[in-house]
mmCIF file of N, CA and C in Angstrom:
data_model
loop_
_atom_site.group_PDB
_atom_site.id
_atom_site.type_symbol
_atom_site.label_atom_id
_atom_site.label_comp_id
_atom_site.label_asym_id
_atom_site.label_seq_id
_atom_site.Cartn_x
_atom_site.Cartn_y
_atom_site.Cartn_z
ATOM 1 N N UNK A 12 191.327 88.513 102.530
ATOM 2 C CA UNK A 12 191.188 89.726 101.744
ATOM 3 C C UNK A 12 191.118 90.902 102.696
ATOM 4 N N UNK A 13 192.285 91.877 102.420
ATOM 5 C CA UNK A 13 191.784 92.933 103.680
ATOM 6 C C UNK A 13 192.178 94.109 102.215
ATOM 7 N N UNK A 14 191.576 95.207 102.980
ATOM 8 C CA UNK A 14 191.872 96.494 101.521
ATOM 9 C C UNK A 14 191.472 97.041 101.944
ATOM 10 N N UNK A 15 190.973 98.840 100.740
ATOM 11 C CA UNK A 15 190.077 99.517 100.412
ATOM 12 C C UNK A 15 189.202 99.279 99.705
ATOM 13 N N UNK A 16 188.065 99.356 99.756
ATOM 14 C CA UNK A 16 186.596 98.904 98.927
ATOM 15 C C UNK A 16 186.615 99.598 98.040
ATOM 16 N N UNK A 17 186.241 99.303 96.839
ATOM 17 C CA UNK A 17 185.726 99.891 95.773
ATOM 18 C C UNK A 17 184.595 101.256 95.406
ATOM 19 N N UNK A 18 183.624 101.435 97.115
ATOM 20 C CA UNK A 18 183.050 102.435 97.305
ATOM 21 C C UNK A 18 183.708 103.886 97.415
ATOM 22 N N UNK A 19 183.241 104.818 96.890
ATOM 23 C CA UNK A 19 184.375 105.839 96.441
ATOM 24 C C UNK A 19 184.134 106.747 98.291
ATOM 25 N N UNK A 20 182.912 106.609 98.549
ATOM 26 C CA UNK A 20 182.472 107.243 100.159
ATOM 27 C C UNK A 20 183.164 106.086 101.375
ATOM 28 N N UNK A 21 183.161 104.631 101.566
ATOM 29 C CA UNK A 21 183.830 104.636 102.386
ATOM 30 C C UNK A 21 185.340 104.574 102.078
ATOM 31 N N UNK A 22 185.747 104.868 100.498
ATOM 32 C CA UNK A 22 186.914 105.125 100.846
ATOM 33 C C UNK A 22 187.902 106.586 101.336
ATOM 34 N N UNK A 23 187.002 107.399 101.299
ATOM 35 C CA UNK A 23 187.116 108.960 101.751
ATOM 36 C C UNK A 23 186.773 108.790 103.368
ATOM 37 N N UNK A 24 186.242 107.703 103.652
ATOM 38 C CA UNK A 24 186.216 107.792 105.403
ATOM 39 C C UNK A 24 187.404 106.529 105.920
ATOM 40 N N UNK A 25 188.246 106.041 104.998
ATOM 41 C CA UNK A 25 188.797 104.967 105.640
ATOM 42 C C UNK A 25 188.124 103.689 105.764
ATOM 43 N N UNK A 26 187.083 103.320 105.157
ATOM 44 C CA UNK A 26 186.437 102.019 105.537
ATOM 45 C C UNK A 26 187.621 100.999 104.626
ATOM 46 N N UNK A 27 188.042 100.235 105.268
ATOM 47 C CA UNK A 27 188.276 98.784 104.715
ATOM 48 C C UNK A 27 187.564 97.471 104.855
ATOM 49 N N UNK A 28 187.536 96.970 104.095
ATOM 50 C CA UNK A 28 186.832 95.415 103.211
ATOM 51 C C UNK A 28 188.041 94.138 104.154
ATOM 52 N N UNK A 29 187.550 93.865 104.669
ATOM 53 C CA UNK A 29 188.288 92.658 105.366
ATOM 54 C C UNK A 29 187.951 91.517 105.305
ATOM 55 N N UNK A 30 186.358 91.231 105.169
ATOM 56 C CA UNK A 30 186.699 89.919 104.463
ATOM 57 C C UNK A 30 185.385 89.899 103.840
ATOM 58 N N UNK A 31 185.062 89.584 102.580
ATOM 59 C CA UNK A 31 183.843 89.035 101.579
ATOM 60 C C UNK A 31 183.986 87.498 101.125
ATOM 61 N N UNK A 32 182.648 87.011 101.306
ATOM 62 C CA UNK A 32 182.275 85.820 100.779
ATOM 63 C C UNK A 32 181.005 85.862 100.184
ATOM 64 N N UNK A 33 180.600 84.562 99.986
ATOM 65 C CA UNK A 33 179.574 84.307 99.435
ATOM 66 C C UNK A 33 177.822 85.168 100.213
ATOM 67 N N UNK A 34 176.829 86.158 100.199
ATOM 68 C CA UNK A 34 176.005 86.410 100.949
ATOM 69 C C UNK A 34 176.570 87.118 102.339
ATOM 70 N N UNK A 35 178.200 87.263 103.029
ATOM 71 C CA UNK A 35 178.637 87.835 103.907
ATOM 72 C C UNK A 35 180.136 88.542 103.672
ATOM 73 N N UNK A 36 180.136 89.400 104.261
ATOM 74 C CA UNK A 36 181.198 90.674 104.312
ATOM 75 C C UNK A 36 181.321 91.465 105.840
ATOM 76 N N UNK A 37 182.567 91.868 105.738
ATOM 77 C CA UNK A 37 183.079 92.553 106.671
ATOM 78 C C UNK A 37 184.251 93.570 106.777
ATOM 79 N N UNK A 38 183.411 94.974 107.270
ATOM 80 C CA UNK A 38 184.145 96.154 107.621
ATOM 81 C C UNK A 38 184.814 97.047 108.349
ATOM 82 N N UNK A 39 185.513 97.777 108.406
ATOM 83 C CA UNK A 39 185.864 98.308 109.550
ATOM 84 C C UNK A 39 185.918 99.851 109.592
ATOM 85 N N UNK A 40 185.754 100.068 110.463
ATOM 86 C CA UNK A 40 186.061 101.862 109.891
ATOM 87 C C UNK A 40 186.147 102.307 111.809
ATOM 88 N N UNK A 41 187.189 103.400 111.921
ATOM 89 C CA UNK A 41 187.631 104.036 112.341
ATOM 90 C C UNK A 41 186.799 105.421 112.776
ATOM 91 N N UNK A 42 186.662 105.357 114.106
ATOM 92 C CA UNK A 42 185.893 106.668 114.479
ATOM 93 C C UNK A 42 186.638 107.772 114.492
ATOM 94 N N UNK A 43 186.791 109.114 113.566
ATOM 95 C CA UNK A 43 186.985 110.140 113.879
ATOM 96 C C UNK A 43 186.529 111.320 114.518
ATOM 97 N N UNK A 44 187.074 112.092 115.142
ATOM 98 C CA UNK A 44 186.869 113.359 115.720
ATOM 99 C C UNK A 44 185.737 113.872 114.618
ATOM 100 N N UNK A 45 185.648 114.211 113.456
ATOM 101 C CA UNK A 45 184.686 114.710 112.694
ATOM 102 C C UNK A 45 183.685 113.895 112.190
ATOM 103 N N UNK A 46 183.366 112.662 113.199
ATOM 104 C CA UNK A 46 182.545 111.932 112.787
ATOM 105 C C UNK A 46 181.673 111.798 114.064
ATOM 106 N N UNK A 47 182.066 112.716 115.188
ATOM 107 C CA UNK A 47 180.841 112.649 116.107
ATOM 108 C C UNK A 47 179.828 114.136 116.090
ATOM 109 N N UNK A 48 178.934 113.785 117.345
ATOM 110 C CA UNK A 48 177.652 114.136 116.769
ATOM 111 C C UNK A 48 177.542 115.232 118.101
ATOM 112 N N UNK A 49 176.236 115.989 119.087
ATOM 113 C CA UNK A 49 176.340 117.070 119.861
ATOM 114 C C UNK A 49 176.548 116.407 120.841
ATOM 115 N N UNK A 50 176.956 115.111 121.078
ATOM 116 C CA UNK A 50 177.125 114.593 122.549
ATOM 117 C C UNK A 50 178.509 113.743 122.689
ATOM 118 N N UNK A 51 179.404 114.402 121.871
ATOM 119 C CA UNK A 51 180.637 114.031 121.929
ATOM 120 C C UNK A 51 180.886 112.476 121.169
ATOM 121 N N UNK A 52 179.840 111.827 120.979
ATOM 122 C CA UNK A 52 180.026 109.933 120.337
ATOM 123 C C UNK A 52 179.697 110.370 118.860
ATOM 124 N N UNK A 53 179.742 109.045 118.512
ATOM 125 C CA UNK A 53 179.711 108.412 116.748
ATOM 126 C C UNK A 53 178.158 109.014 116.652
ATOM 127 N N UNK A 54 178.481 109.750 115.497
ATOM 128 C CA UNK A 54 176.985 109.993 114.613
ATOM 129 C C UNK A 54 176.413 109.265 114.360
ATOM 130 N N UNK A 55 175.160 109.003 114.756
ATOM 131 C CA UNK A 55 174.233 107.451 113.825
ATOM 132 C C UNK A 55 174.842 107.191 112.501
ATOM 133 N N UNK A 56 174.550 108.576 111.776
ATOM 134 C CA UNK A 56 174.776 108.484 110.090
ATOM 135 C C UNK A 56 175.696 107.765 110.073
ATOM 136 N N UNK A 57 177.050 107.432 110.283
ATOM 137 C CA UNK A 57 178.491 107.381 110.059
ATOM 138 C C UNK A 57 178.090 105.654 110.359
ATOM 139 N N UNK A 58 177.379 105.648 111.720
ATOM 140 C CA UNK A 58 177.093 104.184 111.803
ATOM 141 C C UNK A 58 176.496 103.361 110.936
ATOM 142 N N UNK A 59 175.639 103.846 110.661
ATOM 143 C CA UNK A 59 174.085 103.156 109.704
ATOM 144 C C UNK A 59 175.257 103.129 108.463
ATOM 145 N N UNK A 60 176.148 104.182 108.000
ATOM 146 C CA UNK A 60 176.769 104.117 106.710
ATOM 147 C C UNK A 60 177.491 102.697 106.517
ATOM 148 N N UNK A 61 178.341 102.491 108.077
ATOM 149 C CA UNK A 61 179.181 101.829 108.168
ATOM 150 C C UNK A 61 178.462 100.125 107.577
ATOM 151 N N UNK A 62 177.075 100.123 108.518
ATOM 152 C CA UNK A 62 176.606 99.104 108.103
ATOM 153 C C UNK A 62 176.013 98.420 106.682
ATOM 154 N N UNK A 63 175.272 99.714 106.404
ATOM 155 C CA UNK A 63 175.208 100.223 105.009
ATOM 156 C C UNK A 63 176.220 98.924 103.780
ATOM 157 N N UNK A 64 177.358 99.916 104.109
ATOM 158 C CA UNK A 64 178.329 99.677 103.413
ATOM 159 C C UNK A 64 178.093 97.804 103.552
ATOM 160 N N UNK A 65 178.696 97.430 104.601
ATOM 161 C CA UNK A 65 178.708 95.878 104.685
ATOM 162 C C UNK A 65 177.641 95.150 104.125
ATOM 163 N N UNK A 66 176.437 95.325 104.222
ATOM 164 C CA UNK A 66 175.003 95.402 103.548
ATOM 165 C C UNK A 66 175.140 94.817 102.044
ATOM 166 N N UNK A 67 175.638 96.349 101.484
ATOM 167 C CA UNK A 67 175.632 96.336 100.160
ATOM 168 C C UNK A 67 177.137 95.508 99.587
ATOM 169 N N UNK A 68 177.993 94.755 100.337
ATOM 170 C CA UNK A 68 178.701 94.221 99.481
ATOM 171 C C UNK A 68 178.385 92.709 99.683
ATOM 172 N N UNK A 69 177.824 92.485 101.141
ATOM 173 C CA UNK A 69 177.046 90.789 101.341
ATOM 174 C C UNK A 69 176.469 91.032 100.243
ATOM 175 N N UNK A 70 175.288 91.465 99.641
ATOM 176 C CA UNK A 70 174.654 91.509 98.948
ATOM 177 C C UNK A 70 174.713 91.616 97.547
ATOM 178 N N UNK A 71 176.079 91.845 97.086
ATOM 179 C CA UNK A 71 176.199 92.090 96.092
ATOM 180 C C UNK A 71 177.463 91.051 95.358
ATOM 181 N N UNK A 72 177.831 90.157 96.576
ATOM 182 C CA UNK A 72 178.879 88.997 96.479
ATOM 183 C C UNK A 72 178.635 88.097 95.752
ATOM 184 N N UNK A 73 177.417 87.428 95.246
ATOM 185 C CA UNK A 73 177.215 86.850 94.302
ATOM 186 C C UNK A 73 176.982 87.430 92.601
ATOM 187 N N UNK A 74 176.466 88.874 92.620
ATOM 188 C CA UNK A 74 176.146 89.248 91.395
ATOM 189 C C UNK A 74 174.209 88.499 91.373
ATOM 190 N N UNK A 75 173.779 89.241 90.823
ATOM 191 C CA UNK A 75 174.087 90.136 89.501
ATOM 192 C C UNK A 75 173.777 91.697 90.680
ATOM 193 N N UNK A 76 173.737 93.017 89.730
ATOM 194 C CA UNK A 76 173.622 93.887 90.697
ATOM 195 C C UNK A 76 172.803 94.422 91.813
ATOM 196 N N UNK A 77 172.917 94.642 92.703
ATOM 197 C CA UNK A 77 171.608 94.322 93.871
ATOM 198 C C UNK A 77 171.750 95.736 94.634
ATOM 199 N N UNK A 78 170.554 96.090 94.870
ATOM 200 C CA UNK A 78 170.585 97.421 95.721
ATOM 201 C C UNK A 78 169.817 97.265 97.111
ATOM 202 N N UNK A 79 170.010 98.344 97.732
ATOM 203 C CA UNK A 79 169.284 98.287 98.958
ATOM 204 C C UNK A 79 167.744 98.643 98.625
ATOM 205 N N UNK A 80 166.536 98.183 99.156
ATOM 206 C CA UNK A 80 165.107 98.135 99.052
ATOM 207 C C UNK A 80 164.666 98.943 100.138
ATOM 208 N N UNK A 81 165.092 98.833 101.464
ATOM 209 C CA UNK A 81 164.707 99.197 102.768
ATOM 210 C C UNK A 81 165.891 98.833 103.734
ATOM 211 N N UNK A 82 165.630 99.896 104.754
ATOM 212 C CA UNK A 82 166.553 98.909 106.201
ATOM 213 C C UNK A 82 166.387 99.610 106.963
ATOM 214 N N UNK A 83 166.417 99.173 107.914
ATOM 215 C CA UNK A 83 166.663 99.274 109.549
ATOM 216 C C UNK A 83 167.513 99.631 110.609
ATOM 217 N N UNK A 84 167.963 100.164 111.496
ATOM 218 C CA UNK A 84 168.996 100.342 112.417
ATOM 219 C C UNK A 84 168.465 100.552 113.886
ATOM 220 N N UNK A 85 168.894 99.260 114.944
ATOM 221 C CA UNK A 85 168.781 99.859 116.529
ATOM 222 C C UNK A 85 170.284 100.194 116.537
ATOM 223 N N UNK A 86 170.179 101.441 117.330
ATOM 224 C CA UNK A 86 171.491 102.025 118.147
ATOM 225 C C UNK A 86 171.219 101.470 119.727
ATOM 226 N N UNK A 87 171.883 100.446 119.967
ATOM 227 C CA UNK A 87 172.377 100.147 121.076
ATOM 228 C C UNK A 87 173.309 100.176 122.218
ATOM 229 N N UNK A 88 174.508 101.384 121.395
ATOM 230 C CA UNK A 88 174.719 101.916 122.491
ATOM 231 C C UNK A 88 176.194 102.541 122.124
ATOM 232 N N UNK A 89 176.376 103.828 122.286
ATOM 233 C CA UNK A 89 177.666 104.473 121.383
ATOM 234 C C UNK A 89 178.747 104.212 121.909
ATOM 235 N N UNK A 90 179.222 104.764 120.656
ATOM 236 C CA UNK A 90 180.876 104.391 120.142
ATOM 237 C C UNK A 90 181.516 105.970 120.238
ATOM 238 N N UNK A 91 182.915 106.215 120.543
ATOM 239 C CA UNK A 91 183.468 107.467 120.770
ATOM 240 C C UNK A 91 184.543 107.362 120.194
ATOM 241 N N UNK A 92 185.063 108.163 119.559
ATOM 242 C CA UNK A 92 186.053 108.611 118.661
ATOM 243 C C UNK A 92 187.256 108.210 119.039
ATOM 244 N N UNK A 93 188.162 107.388 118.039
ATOM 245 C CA UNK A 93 189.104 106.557 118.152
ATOM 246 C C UNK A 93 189.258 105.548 118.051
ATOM 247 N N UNK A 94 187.741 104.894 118.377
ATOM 248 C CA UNK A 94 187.278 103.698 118.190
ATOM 249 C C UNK A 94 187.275 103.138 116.955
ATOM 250 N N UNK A 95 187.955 101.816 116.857
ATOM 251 C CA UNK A 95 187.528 101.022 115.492
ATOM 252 C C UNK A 95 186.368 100.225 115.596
ATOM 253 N N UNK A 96 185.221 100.642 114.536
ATOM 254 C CA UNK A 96 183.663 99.772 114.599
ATOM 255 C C UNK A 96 183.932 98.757 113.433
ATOM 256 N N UNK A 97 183.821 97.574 113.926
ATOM 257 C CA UNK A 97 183.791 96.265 112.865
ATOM 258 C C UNK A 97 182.031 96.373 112.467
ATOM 259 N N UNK A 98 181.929 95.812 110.864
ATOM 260 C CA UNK A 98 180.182 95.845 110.877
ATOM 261 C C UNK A 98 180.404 94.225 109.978
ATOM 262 N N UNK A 99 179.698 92.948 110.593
ATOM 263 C CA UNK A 99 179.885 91.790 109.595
ATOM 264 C C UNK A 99 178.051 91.266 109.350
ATOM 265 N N UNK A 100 178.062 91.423 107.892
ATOM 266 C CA UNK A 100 176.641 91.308 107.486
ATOM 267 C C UNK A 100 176.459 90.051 106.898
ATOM 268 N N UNK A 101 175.674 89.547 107.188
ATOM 269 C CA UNK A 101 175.484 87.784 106.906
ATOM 270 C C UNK A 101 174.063 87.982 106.351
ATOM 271 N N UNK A 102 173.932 87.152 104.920
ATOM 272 C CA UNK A 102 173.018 86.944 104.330
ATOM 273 C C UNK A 102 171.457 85.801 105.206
ATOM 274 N N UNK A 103 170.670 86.131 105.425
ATOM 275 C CA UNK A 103 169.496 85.533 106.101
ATOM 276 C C UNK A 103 168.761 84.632 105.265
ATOM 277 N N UNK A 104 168.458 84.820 103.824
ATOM 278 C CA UNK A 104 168.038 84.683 103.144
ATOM 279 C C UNK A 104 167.558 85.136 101.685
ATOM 280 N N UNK A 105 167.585 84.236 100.470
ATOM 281 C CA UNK A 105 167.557 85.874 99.087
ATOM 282 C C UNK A 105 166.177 84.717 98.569
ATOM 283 N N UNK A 106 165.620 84.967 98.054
ATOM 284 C CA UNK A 106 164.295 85.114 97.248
ATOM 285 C C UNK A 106 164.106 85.543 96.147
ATOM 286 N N UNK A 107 163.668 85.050 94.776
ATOM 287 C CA UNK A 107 163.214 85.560 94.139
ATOM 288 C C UNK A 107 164.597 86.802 92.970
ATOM 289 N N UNK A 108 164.383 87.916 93.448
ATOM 290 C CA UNK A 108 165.086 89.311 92.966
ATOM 291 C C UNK A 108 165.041 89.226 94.394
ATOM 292 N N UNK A 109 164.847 88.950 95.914
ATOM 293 C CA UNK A 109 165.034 89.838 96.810
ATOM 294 C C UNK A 109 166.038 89.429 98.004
ATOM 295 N N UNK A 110 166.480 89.625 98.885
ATOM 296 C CA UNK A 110 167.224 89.394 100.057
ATOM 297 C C UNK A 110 166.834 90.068 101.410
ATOM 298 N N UNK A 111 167.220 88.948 101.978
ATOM 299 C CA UNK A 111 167.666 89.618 103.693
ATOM 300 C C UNK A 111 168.943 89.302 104.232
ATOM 301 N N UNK A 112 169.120 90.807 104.685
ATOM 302 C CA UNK A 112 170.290 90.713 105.287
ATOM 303 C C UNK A 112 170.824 91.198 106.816
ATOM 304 N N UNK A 113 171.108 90.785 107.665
ATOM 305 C CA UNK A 113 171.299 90.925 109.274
ATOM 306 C C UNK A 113 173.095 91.836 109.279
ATOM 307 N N UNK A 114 173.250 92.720 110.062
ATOM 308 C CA UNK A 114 174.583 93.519 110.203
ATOM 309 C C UNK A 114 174.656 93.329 111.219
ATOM 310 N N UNK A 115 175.594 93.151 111.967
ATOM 311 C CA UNK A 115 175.941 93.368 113.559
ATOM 312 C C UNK A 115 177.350 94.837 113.495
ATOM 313 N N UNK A 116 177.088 95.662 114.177
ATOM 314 C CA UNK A 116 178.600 96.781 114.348
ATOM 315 C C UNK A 116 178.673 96.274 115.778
ATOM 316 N N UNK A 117 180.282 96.090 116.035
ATOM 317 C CA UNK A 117 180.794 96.138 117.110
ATOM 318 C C UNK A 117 181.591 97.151 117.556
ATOM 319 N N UNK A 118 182.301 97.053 118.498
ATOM 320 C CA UNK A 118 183.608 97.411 119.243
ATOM 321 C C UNK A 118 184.600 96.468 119.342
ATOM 322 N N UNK A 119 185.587 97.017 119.320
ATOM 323 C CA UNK A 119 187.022 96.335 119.402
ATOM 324 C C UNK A 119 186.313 94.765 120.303
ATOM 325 N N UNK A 120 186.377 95.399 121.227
ATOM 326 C CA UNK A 120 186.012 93.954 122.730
ATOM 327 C C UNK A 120 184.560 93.590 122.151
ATOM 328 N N UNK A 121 183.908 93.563 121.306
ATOM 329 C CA UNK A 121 182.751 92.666 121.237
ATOM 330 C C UNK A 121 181.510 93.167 121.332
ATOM 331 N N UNK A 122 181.479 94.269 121.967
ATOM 332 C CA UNK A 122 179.863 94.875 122.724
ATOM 333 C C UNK A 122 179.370 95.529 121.840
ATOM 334 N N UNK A 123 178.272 95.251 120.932
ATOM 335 C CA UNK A 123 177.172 95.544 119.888
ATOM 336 C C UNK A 123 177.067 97.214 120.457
ATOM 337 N N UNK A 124 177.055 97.481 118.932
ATOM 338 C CA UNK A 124 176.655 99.564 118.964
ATOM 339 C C UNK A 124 175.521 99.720 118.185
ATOM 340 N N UNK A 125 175.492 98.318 117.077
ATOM 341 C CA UNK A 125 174.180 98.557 116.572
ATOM 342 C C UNK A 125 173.811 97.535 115.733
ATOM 343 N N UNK A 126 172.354 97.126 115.919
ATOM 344 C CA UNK A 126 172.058 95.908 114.852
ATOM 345 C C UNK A 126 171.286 96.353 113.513
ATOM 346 N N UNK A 127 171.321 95.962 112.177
ATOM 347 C CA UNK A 127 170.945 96.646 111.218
ATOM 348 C C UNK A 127 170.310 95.540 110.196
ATOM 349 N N UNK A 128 169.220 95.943 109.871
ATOM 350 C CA UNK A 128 168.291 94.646 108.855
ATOM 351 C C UNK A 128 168.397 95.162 107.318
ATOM 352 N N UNK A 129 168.700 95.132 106.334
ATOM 353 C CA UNK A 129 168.542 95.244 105.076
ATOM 354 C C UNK A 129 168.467 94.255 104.033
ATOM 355 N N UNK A 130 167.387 95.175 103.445
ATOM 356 C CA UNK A 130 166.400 93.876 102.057
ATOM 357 C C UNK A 130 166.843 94.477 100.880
ATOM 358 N N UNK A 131 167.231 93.865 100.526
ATOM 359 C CA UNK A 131 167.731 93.554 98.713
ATOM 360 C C UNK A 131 167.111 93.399 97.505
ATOM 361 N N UNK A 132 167.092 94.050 96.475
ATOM 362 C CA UNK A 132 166.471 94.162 95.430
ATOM 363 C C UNK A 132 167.291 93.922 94.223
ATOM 364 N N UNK A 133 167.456 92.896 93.320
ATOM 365 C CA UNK A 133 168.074 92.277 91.801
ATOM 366 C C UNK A 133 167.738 93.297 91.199
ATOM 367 N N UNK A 134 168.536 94.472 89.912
ATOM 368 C CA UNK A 134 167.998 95.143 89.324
ATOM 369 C C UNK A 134 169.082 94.337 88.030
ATOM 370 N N UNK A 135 168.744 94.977 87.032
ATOM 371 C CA UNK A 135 169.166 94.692 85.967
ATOM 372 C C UNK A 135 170.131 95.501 85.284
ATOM 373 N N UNK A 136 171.581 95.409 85.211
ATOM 374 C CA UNK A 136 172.702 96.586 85.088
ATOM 375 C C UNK A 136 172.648 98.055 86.223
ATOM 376 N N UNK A 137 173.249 98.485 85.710
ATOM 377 C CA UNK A 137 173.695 99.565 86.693
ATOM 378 C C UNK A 137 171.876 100.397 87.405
ATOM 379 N N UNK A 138 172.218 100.469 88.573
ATOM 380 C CA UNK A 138 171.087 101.266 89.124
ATOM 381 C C UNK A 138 170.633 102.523 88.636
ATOM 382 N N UNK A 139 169.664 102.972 88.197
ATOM 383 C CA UNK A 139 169.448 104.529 87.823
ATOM 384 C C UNK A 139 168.566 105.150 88.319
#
């Protein structure tokens, strides 16, 4: 499965959906020039989004609808414009209504930009 996601924000930044399964997903998105920050690299935001994004579709691969509860982000070490950041989020564990979920963002060659924790919450139809 490779595409555009169904998210209406990473599809205004270029994120594509490359592969979803069961509790795991994977994204990609493209560093632009208007996506860095006062020191010439990738904006956290753009990052954390990126992961974000992967987050919320592991999480939402089984149904029923699931939102983010909390999360986390280390920046380990930037990314500069041009760059394609892969983010693949693997389910840890779900509970109850709840989940954990682990993100890794890379670089093309492999070297982690940032690791990202997000917990999951079962709501009942659309979020409000």
């Amino acid at each position: 499965m490779s595409g555009h996601t169904e998210d209406a924000a990473c599809r205004s930044l270029g994120i594509t959906l490359e592969d979803l399964g069961p509790g795991r997903a994977r994204l990609r998105m493209r560093i632009t020039d208007d996506m860095v920050n006062l020191h010439g690299v990738a904006h956290g935001g753009y990052v954390f989004l990126l992961a974000d994004a992967a987050f919320a579709y592991a999480c939402n691969s089984r149904g029923p609808v699931t939102v983010a509860h909390s999360a986390q982000v280390t920046f380990v070490r930037p990314a500069a414009p041009g760059e394609d950041l892969l983010a693949e989020a693997e389910e840890r564990v779900r509970y109850g209504r709840h989940g954990v979920y682990d993100v890794t963002v890379r670089r093309p060659g492999g070297e982690v930009v940032a690791e990202f924790r997000g917990q999951s919450v079962a709501v009942s139809g659309r979020p409000s």
